[in-house]
Structures are given as C-alpha cells and as structure tokens.
Short mmCIF file of C-alpha atoms in Angstrom, two decimals:
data_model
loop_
_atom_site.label_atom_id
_atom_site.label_comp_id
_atom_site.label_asym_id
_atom_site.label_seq_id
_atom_site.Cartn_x
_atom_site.Cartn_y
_atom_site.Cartn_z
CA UNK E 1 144.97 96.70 111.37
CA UNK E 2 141.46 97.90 110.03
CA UNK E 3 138.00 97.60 111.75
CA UNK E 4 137.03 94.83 108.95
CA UNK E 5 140.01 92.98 109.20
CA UNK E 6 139.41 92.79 113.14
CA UNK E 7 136.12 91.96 113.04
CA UNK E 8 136.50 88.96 110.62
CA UNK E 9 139.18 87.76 113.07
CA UNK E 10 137.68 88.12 116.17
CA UNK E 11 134.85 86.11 114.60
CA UNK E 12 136.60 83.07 114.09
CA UNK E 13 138.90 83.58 117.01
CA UNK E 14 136.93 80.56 119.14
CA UNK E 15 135.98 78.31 115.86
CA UNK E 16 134.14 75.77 117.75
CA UNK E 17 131.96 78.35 119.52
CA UNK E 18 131.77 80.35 115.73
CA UNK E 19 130.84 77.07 114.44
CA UNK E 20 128.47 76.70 117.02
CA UNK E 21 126.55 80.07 116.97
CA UNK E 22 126.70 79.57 112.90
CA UNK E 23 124.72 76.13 113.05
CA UNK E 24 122.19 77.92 115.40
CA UNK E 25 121.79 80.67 113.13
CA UNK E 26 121.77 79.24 109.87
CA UNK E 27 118.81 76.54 111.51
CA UNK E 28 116.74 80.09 112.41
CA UNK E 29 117.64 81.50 109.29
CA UNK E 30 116.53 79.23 107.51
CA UNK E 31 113.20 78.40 108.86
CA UNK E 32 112.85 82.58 108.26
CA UNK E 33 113.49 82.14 104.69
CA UNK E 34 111.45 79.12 104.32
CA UNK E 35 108.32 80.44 105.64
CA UNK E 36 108.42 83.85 103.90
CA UNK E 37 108.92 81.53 100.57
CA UNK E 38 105.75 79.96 101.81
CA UNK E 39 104.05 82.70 102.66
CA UNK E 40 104.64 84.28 99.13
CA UNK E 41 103.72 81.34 97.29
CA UNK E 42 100.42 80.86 99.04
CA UNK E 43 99.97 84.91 98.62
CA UNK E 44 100.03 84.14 95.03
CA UNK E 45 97.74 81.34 95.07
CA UNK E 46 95.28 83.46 96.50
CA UNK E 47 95.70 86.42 94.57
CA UNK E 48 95.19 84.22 91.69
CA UNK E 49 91.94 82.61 93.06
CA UNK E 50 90.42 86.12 93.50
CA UNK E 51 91.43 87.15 90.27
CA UNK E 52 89.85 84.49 88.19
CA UNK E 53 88.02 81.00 89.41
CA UNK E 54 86.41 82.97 92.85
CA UNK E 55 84.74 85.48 90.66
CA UNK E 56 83.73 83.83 87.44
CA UNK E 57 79.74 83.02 87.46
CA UNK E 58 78.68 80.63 84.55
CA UNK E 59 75.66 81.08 82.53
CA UNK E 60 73.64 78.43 81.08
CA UNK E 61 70.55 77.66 79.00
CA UNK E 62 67.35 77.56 81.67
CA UNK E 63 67.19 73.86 82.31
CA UNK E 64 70.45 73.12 79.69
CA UNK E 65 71.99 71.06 82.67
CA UNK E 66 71.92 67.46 82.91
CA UNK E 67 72.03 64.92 80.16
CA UNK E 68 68.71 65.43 78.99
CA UNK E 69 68.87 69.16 79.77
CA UNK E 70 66.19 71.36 77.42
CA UNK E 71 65.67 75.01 77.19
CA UNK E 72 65.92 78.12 74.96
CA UNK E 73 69.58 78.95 73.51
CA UNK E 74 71.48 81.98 74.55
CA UNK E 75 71.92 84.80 72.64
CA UNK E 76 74.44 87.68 72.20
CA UNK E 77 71.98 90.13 72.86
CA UNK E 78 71.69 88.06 75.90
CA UNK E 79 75.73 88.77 77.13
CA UNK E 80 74.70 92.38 76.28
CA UNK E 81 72.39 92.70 78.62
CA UNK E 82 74.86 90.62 80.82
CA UNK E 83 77.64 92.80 80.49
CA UNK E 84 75.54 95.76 81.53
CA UNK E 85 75.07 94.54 84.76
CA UNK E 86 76.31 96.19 87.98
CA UNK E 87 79.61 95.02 88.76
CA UNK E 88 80.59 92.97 85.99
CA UNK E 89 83.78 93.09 84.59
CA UNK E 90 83.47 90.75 81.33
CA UNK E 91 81.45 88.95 79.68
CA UNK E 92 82.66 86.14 77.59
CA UNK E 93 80.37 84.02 74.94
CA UNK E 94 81.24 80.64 74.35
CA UNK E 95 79.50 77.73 72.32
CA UNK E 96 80.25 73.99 72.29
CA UNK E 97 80.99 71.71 69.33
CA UNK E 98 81.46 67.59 70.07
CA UNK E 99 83.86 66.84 67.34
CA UNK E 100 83.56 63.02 66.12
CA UNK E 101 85.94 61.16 64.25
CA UNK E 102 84.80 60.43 60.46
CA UNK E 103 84.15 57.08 60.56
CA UNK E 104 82.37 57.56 63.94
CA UNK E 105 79.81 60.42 62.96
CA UNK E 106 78.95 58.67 59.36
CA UNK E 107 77.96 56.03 61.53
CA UNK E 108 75.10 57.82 63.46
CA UNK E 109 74.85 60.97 61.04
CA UNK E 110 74.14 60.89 57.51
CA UNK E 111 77.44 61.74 55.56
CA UNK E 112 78.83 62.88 58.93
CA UNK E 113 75.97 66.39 59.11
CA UNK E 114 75.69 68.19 61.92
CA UNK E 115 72.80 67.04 64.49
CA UNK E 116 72.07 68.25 68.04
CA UNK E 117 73.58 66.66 70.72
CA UNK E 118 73.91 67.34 74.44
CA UNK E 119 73.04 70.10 76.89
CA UNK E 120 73.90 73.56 76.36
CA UNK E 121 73.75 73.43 73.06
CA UNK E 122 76.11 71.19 71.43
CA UNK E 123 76.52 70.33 68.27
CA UNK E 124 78.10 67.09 66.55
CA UNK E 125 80.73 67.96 63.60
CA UNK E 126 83.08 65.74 61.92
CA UNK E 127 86.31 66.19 61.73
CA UNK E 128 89.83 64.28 60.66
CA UNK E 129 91.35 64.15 64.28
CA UNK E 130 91.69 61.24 66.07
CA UNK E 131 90.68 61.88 70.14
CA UNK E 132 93.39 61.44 72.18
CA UNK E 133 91.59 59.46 74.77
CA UNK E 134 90.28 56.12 74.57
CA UNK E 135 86.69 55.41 75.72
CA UNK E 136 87.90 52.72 77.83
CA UNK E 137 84.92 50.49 79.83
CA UNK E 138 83.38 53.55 81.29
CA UNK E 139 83.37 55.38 77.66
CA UNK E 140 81.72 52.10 76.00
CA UNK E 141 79.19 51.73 79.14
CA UNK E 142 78.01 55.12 79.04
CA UNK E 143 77.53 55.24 75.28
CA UNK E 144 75.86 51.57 75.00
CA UNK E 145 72.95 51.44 72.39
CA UNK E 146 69.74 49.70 72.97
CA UNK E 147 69.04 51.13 76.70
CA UNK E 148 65.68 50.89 77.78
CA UNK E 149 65.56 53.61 80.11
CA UNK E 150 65.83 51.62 83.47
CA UNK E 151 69.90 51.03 83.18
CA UNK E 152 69.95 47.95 81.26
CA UNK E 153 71.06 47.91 77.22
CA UNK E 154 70.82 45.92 74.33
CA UNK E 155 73.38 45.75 72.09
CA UNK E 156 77.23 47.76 72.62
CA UNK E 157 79.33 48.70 70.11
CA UNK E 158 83.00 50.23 70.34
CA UNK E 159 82.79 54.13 71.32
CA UNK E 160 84.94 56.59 69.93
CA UNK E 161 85.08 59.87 72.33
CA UNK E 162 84.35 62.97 71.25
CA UNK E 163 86.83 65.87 70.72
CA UNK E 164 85.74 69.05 72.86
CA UNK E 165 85.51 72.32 70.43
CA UNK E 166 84.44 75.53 72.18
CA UNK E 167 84.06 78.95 70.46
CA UNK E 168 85.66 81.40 72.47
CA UNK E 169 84.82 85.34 72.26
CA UNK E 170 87.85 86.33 74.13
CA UNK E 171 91.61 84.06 74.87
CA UNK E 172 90.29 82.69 78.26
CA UNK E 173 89.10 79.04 79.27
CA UNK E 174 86.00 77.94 81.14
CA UNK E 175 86.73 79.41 84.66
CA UNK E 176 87.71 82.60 83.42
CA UNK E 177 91.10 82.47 83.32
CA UNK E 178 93.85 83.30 79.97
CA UNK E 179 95.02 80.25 78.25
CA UNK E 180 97.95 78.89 78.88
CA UNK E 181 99.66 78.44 75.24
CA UNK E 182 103.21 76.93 75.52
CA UNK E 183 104.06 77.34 71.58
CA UNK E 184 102.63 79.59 68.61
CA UNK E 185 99.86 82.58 69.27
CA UNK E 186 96.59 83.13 70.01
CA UNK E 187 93.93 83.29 67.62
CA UNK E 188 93.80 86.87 67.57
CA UNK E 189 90.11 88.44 67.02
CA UNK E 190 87.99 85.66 68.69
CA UNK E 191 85.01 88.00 67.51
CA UNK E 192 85.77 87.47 64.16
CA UNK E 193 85.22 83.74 61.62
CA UNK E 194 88.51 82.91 61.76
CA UNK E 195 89.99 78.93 60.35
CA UNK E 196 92.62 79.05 63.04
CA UNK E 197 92.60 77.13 66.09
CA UNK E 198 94.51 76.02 69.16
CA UNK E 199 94.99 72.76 70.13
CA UNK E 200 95.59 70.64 73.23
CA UNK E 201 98.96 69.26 73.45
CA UNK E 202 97.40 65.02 73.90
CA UNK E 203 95.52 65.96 71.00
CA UNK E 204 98.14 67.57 69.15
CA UNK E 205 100.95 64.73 70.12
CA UNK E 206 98.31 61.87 68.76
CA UNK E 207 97.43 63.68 65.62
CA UNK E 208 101.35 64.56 65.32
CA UNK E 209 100.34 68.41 64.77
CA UNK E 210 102.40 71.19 65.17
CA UNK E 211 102.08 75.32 64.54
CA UNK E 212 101.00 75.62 61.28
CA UNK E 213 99.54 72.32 60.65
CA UNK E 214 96.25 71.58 59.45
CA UNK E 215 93.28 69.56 59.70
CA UNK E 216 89.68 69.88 59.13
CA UNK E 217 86.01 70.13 60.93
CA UNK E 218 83.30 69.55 58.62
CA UNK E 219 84.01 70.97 55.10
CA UNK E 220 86.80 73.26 56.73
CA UNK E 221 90.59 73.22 56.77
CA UNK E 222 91.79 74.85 59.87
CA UNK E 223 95.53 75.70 60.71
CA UNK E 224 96.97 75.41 64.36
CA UNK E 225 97.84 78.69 65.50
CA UNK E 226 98.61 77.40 68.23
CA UNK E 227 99.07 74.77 71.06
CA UNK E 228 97.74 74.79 74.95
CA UNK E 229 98.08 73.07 78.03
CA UNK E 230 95.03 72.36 79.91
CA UNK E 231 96.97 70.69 82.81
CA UNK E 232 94.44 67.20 82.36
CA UNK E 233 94.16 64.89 79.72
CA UNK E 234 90.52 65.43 79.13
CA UNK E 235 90.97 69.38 78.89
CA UNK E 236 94.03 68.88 76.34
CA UNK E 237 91.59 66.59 74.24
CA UNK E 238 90.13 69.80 73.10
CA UNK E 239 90.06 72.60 70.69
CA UNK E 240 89.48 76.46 70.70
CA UNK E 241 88.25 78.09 67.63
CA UNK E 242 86.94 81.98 67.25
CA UNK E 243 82.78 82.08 68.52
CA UNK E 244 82.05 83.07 65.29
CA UNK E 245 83.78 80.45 63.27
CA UNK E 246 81.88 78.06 65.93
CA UNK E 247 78.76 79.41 65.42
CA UNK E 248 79.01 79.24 61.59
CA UNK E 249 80.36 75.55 62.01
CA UNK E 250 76.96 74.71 63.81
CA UNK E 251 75.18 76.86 61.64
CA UNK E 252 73.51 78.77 64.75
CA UNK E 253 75.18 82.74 63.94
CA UNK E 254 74.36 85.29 66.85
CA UNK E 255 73.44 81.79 69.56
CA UNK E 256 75.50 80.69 72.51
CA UNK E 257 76.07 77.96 74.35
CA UNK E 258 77.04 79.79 77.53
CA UNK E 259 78.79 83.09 79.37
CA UNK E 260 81.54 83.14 81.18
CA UNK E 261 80.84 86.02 83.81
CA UNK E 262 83.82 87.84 85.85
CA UNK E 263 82.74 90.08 88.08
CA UNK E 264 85.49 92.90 89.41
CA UNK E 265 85.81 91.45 93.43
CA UNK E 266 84.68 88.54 95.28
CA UNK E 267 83.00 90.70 97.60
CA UNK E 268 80.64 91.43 94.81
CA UNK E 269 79.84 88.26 93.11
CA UNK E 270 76.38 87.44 95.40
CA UNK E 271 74.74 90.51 94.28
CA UNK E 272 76.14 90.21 90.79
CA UNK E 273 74.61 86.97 90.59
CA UNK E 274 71.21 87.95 91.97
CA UNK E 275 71.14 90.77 89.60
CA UNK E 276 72.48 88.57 86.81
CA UNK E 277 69.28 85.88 87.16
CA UNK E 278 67.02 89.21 87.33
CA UNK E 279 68.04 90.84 84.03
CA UNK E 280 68.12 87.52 82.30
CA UNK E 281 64.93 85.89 83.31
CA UNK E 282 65.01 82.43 85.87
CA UNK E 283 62.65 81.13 82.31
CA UNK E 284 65.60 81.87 80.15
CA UNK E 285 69.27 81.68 82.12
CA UNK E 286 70.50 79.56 85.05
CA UNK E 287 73.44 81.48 87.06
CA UNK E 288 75.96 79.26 88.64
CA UNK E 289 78.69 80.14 90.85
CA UNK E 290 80.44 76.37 90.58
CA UNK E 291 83.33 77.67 92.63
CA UNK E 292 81.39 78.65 95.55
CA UNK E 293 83.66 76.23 97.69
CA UNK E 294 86.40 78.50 96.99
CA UNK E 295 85.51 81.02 99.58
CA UNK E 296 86.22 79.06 102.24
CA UNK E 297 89.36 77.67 100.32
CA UNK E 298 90.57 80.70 100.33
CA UNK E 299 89.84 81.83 103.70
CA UNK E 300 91.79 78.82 104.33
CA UNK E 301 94.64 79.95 102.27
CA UNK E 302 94.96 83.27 104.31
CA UNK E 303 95.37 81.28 107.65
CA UNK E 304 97.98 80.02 106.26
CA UNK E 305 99.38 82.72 104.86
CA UNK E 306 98.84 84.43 108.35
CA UNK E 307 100.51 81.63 110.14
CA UNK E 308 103.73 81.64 107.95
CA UNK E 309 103.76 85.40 108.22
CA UNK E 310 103.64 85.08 111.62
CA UNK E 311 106.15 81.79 111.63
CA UNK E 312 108.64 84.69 109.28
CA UNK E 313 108.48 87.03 112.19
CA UNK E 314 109.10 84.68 114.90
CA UNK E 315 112.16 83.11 113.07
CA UNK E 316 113.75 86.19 112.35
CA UNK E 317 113.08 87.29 115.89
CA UNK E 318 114.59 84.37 117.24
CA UNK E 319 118.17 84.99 114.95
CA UNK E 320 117.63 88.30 116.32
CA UNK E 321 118.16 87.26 119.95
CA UNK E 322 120.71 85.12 119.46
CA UNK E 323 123.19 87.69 117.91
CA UNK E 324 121.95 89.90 121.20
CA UNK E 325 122.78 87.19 123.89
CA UNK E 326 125.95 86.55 121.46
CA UNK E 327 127.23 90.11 121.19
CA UNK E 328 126.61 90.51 124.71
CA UNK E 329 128.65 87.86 126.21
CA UNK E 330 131.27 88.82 123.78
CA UNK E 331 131.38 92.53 125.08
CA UNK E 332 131.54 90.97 128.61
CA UNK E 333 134.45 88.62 127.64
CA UNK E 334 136.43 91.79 125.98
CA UNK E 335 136.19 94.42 128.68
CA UNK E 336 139.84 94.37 129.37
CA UNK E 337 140.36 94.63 125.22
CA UNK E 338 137.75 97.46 125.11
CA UNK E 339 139.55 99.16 128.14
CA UNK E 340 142.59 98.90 126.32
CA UNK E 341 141.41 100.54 123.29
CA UNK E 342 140.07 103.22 124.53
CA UNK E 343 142.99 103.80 126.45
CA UNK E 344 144.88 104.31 123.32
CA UNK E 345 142.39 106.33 121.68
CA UNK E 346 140.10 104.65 120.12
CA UNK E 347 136.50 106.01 119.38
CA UNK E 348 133.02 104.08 120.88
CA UNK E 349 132.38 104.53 117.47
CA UNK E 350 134.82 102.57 115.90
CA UNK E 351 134.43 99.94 119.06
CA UNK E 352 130.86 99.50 118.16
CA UNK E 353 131.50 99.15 114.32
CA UNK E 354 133.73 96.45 115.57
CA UNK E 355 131.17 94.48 116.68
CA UNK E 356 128.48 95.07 114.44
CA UNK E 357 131.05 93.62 111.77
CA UNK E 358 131.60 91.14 113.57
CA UNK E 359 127.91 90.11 114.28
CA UNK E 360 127.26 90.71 110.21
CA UNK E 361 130.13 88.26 109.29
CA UNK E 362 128.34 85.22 111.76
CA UNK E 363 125.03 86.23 110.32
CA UNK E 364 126.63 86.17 106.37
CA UNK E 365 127.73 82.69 107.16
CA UNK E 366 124.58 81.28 108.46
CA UNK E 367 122.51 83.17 105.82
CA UNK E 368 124.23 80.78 103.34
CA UNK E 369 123.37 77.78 104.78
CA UNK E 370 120.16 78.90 105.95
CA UNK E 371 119.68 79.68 102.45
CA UNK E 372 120.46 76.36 101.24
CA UNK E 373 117.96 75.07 103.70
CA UNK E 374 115.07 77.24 102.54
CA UNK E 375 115.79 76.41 98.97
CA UNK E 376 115.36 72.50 99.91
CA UNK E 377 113.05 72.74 102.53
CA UNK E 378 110.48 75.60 101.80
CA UNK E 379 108.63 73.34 99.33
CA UNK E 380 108.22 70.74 101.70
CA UNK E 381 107.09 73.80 104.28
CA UNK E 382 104.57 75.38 102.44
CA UNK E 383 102.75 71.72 100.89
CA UNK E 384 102.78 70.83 104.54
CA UNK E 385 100.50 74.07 105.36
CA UNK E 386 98.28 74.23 102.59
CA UNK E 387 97.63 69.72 102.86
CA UNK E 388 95.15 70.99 105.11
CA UNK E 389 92.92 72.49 102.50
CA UNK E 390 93.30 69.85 99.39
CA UNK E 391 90.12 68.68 101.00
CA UNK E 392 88.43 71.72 99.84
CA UNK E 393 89.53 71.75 96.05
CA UNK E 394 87.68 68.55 95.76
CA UNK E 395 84.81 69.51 94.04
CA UNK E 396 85.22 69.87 90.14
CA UNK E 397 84.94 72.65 87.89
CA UNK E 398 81.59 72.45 85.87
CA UNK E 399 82.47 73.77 82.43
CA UNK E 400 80.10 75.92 80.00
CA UNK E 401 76.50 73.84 78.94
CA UNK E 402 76.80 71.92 82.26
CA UNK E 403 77.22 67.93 80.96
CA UNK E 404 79.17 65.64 82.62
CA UNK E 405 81.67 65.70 80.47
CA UNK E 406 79.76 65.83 76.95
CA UNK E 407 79.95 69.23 74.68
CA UNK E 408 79.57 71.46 78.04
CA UNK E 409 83.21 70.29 79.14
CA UNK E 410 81.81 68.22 82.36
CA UNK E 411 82.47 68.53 86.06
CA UNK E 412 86.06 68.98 84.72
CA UNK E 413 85.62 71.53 82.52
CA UNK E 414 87.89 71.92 79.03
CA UNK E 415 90.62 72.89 80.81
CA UNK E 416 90.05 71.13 84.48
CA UNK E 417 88.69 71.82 87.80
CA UNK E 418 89.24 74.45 90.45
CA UNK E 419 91.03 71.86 92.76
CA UNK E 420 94.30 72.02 90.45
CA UNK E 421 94.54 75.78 91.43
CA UNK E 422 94.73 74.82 95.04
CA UNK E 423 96.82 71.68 95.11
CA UNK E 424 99.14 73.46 92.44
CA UNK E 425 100.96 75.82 94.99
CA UNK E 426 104.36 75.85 94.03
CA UNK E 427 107.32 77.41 96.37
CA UNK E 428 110.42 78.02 95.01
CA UNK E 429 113.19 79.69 96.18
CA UNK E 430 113.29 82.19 93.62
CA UNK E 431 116.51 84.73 94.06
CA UNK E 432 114.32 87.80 94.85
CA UNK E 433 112.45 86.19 97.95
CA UNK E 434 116.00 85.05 99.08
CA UNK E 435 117.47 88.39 99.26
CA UNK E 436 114.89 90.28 100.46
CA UNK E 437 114.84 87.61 103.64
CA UNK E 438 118.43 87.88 104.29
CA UNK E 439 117.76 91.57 104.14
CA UNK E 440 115.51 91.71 106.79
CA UNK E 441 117.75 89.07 108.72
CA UNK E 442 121.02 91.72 108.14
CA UNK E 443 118.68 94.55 109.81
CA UNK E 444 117.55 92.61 112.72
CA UNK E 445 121.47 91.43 113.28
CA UNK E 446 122.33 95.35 113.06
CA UNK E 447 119.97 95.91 115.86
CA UNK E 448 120.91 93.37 117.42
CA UNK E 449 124.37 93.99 117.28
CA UNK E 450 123.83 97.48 118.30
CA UNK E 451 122.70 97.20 122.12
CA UNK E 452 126.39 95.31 123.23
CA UNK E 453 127.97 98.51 121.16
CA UNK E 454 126.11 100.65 122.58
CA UNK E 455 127.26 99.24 125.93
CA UNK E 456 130.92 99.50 125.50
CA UNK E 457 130.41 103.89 125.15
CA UNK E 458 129.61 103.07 129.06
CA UNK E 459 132.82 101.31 129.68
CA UNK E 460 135.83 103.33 131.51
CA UNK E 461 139.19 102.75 130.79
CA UNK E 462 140.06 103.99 134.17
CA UNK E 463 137.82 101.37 135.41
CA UNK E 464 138.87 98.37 133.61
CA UNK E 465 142.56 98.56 133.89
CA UNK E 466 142.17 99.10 137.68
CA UNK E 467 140.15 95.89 138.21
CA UNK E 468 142.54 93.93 136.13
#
C-alpha cells in the first residue's frame, strides 16, 4: 500500500472526529481567507486614493467661487507656470460650458448666443439635447425670476437644467482621475479642436444616442465618440469635449476655467500647494485641496487594513495549531502502529510523510469550505471594517469653477464626490487571492504537521512493543 493511499485512509479512519477537525478548520480557514480578501480590497482602495483624489489640488479664478463669484480668467500660460512647479506631476486645463436646451436659451438669449453665466467661467451654449434630469421643486426654486435679493421672488416659470460641458486637456475627470468609458474611445488629442465628444450614459439613454451618433452645440454637429459612467446621475448629465473645441465654442481661445493639479505623493501636496498660490499670485488663483478630509480617511483605511492583516495572521495561526494539537494526539494514539513499522523497516522518513499527508488531506477539505465561506462572507467582512469611516467620505467633491452645481460641476463635481471612492470598496473573492491564502494555509499545515513527524524519529521499536 503507498504512503498516499495510507494517509488518505488514516484520515477518514474516525469520520466523526475527521468531520469534526474539518468543521473547525474550514471555520479558521475561512475567516483567513476572508480577511486577506479584505485586506486586499481595502489595500486597493487606498492605493487608489493616493494615486488620484488625495493628491489632486484644484485651481480656480481668484474669487470665481460662489454664485456671484468674480475675478480674472485663467490662462494657459497660467498651467505653464503651474506645471513648472516643484513636485507636480500634471497639469490639466479644463473650461466649463452650461449647455441649455433650444427652446430654453432662446428664451433668455437672443437666438440662443452665448452669454456669461456662472463662476469660473461658464459659458451658456445651446444645444439639441434634452438634460436628463428634471429640475424638480428645488431646480424651479433656485432658478425663480423676479428675486429681490432678500429670498423672496416674483414670478416662476418652469426650469429646464442645464447640461454640464467641460473641455478637457487630457482623458481625466474633475478629481484627477481617467474616465471611466464603458463603450467607444476616447477623444484622442484633447489639445486639439476636435467635434467629438463623450457622453454620460442618463444623457445618452434620454437622447437615445449611441457611438457614432450626433447632435449639436451651437452651430456645431458633434459625433459621440464615446460614452462614460460618472457613477451619479448629475455627473452622467454631462459632456466632455477637447479644451480647445470648448474654448472655440465660448469663443475665449488660450482661457480656462480651471486646473486640475496632481502632484507625484501625498506627502508633497502642502508644499505643492503653498508653492502653487506663490507662483500664481493669491490676486489671480485660489488653490484648493477639496479632498483634504481624505487624509484622515485614509489613515483610517490603513487601520483597517492593519487590523485585517493582523486578523489574516491570527486565523491562519489558529488552523496552524489545530493541525499541531491534531497531529500530535494522532502520533500518541499510533505508537504501537509506528513501533510496528519501524520494526519492519520502515524509514522516519516515510513515517513522517505519512502524516504530513495526512494533515494536507484534512487541511484540502476544510480549505474548500473555508473557501466557500470567504467567497460569501468576505464582502460582508470587509463593509463591516471600513462602515467605520463612511462618516469621513461625507463631504463632496467640489468640481472645477467652484458653483454649487452650475458650470463648475458643484459640490458633486461632473463625475461625483470623493465619498463614492470610500463607500465603493468592493471585496470579491477573486481566484488569485483564494489561492494564494490556501497557500499560505498548506505551509503553515506542513509545519505544523512536521513537529508530531518529527517526533516519531524518537520512537523505539524496542520500546513500544515491550510496553504493549
């Protein structure tokens, strides 16, 4: 009979206790597996923080901010002079069109013309899309006519929102990070005039648009190149166009609505930002870090990601033990079967391959369960460590030009606030994670299958077939 064949007997030659030991295991197992799924997933998270939203600094227009926001417009020598800045990684332009239905900007415009409107910029276009949000009571009571400066107004008509349009100089959004496009391409050289565009998917589902359909802004026909996902409804009613096609739209060439600044570490992004408001001019730029928060988000984040490592070690520790207190009442129970084979000639080697085997095949069967727990449970796990911190993704992302909402993308942004990147941890099981778990769960069996083997070199057969 062979060593493998042996060992996978002996293992189930008490099923209840097997079944026993199994259930322990696969519980430890799994709550291993669980929390190193957890632990990677919040990893992520805060890899991706530092990457993008914790270092991003937004430039504005001196006094752009507000509803009634003034100040000189940025310029690209401005981002030059930006870019060449001590620890700054990027530098991208952006500037803000509010585009209004037809019907809607004939009504305040003449023959729908552009005209100023909003901080940071903004300029009113018309356009043949339909928003894809209505304006609701809050819509209509914002944009009342007739107010009189101390809250009350006259007259209200029906208010059509506006559809956000933001010239980009590079494929990212308003914290920094790449667009997410789920179908078609970018828009290629965002330096360049360009009449394609990307599209939100609300906005593209209630204009019915697709890649390679077209609609137009102003006197323009534009095709969709392609189509994004903002994650909120406001950010998907929205369109991205090239910064110079934007700036030609608003007839303002070589002017910008705002900078997206990424600076290369979070360590870095104080002095960047002091030195940022020095080279600019306090008369001429505001610097904003509007995820400042963040920091102690993700300080937060590595807690956790400390405790679950920690949690990891513990588990697997604890399957650990349990296959040495197992293997060692086992070698007790066999003395007189050890005794025997070495009697007959059989090698501590191949004794203590015996049991390893044997340990491996209890630890296969509860890494399969404890598998199937993780892959259930380790969602649960990891939403239950980071609840903690949703508290701290509260506060909003404030887009480019600073409104509340208007042309500058509001305290959500075009594409949404920083909170979404905190309460958007997702842990899944993936197959990878899995088997590198049960990895480290196979070597900590092995060692702990290797102190009982290790004991039966010091058993005599002279010794045990006396006693018996």
């Amino acid at each position: 009979m062979s060593v493998l064949t042996r060992s996978v007997g002996n293992a189930f030659r008490n099923k209840i206790r097997t079944a026993a030991v199994v259930a322990v295991l696969a519980v430890a197992i799994g709550l291993a597996l669980a929390m190193l799924v957890a632990n990677q997933a919040v990893g992520g998270k805060v890899q991706e923080l530092n990457a993008s939203v914790g270092t991003v600094l937004t430039v504005d227009p001196a006094g752009g901010q507000g509803f009634e926001g003034g100040g000189e417009p940025l310029t690209a020598a401005e981002a030059v002079t930006a870019a060449a800045v001590p620890n700054v990684a990027s530098v991208v332009g952006t500037k803000e069109l509010r585009l209004r239905t037809e019907t809607a900007a004939t009504s305040s415009t003449s023959g729908g013309a552009s005209q100023q409107a909003g901080p940071g910029g903004g300029t009113s276009v018309a356009t043949n899309l339909q928003a894809a949000i209505d304006a609701g009571t809050l819509g209509n009571r914002n944009n009342a006519t007739g107010s009189n400066g101390s809250g009350n107004t006259g007259s209200t008509r029906t208010f059509s929102l506006p559809i956000t349009a933001t010239g980009i100089g590079a494929e990212v959004d308003a914290t920094g990070k790449a667009l997410n496009i789920t179908s078609g391409t970018g828009l290629g050289n965002y330096t360049a005039a360009s009449t394609k565009a990307l599209v939100g998917t609300t906005l593209a589902t209630k204009n019915s648009l697709k890649v390679g359909s077209t609609f137009t802004i102003a006197t323009k026909t534009f095709t969709v190149a392609g189509i994004f996902d903002a994650g909120t409804t406001f950010g998907n009613n929205a369109v991205y166009t090239t910064l110079a096609e934007a700036q030609a739209l608003a007839a303002t060439p070589g002017e910008l609505s705002s900078m997206v600044v990424t600076v290369n570490s979070m360590e870095n992004v104080d002095a960047a930002k002091t030195a940022l408001q020095t080279a600019l001019g306090t008369s001429k730029a505001d610097v904003t870090q509007g995820q400042r928060n963040l920091e102690t988000a993700v300080s937060s984040l590595n807690s956790v990601k400390n405790i679950s490592l920690v949690a990891f070690i513990a588990a697997l520790a604890t399957a650990g033990l349990i296959i040495l207190l197992i293997m060692v009442m086992l070698v007790r129970e066999r003395r007189r079967e050890i005794g025997v084979l070495k009697a007959i000639g059989a090698r501590n080697r191949t004794i203590g391959l015996q049991f390893v085997l044997e340990a491996l095949v209890l630890v296969a069967l509860g890494s399969v369960i404890g598998a199937a727990i993780a892959s259930f449970a380790s969602g649960s796990i990891a939403s239950a460590l980071i609840s903690s911190n949703s508290s701290t993704a509260a506060t909003g992302t404030r887009g480019p030009g600073g409104g509340f909402g208007g042309g500058g993308g509001g305290f959500g942004g075009a594409f949404g606030g920083a909170s979404q990147l905190l309460t958007s941890v997702t842990a899944s099981a993936s197959p990878g994670i899995i088997v590198a778990g049960i990895a480290a769960v196979f070597g900590v069996a092995i060692v702990g299958a290797l102190v009982p083997a290790l004991l039966t070199a010091r058993i005599r057969p002279i010794e045990v077939l006396r006693g018996e």
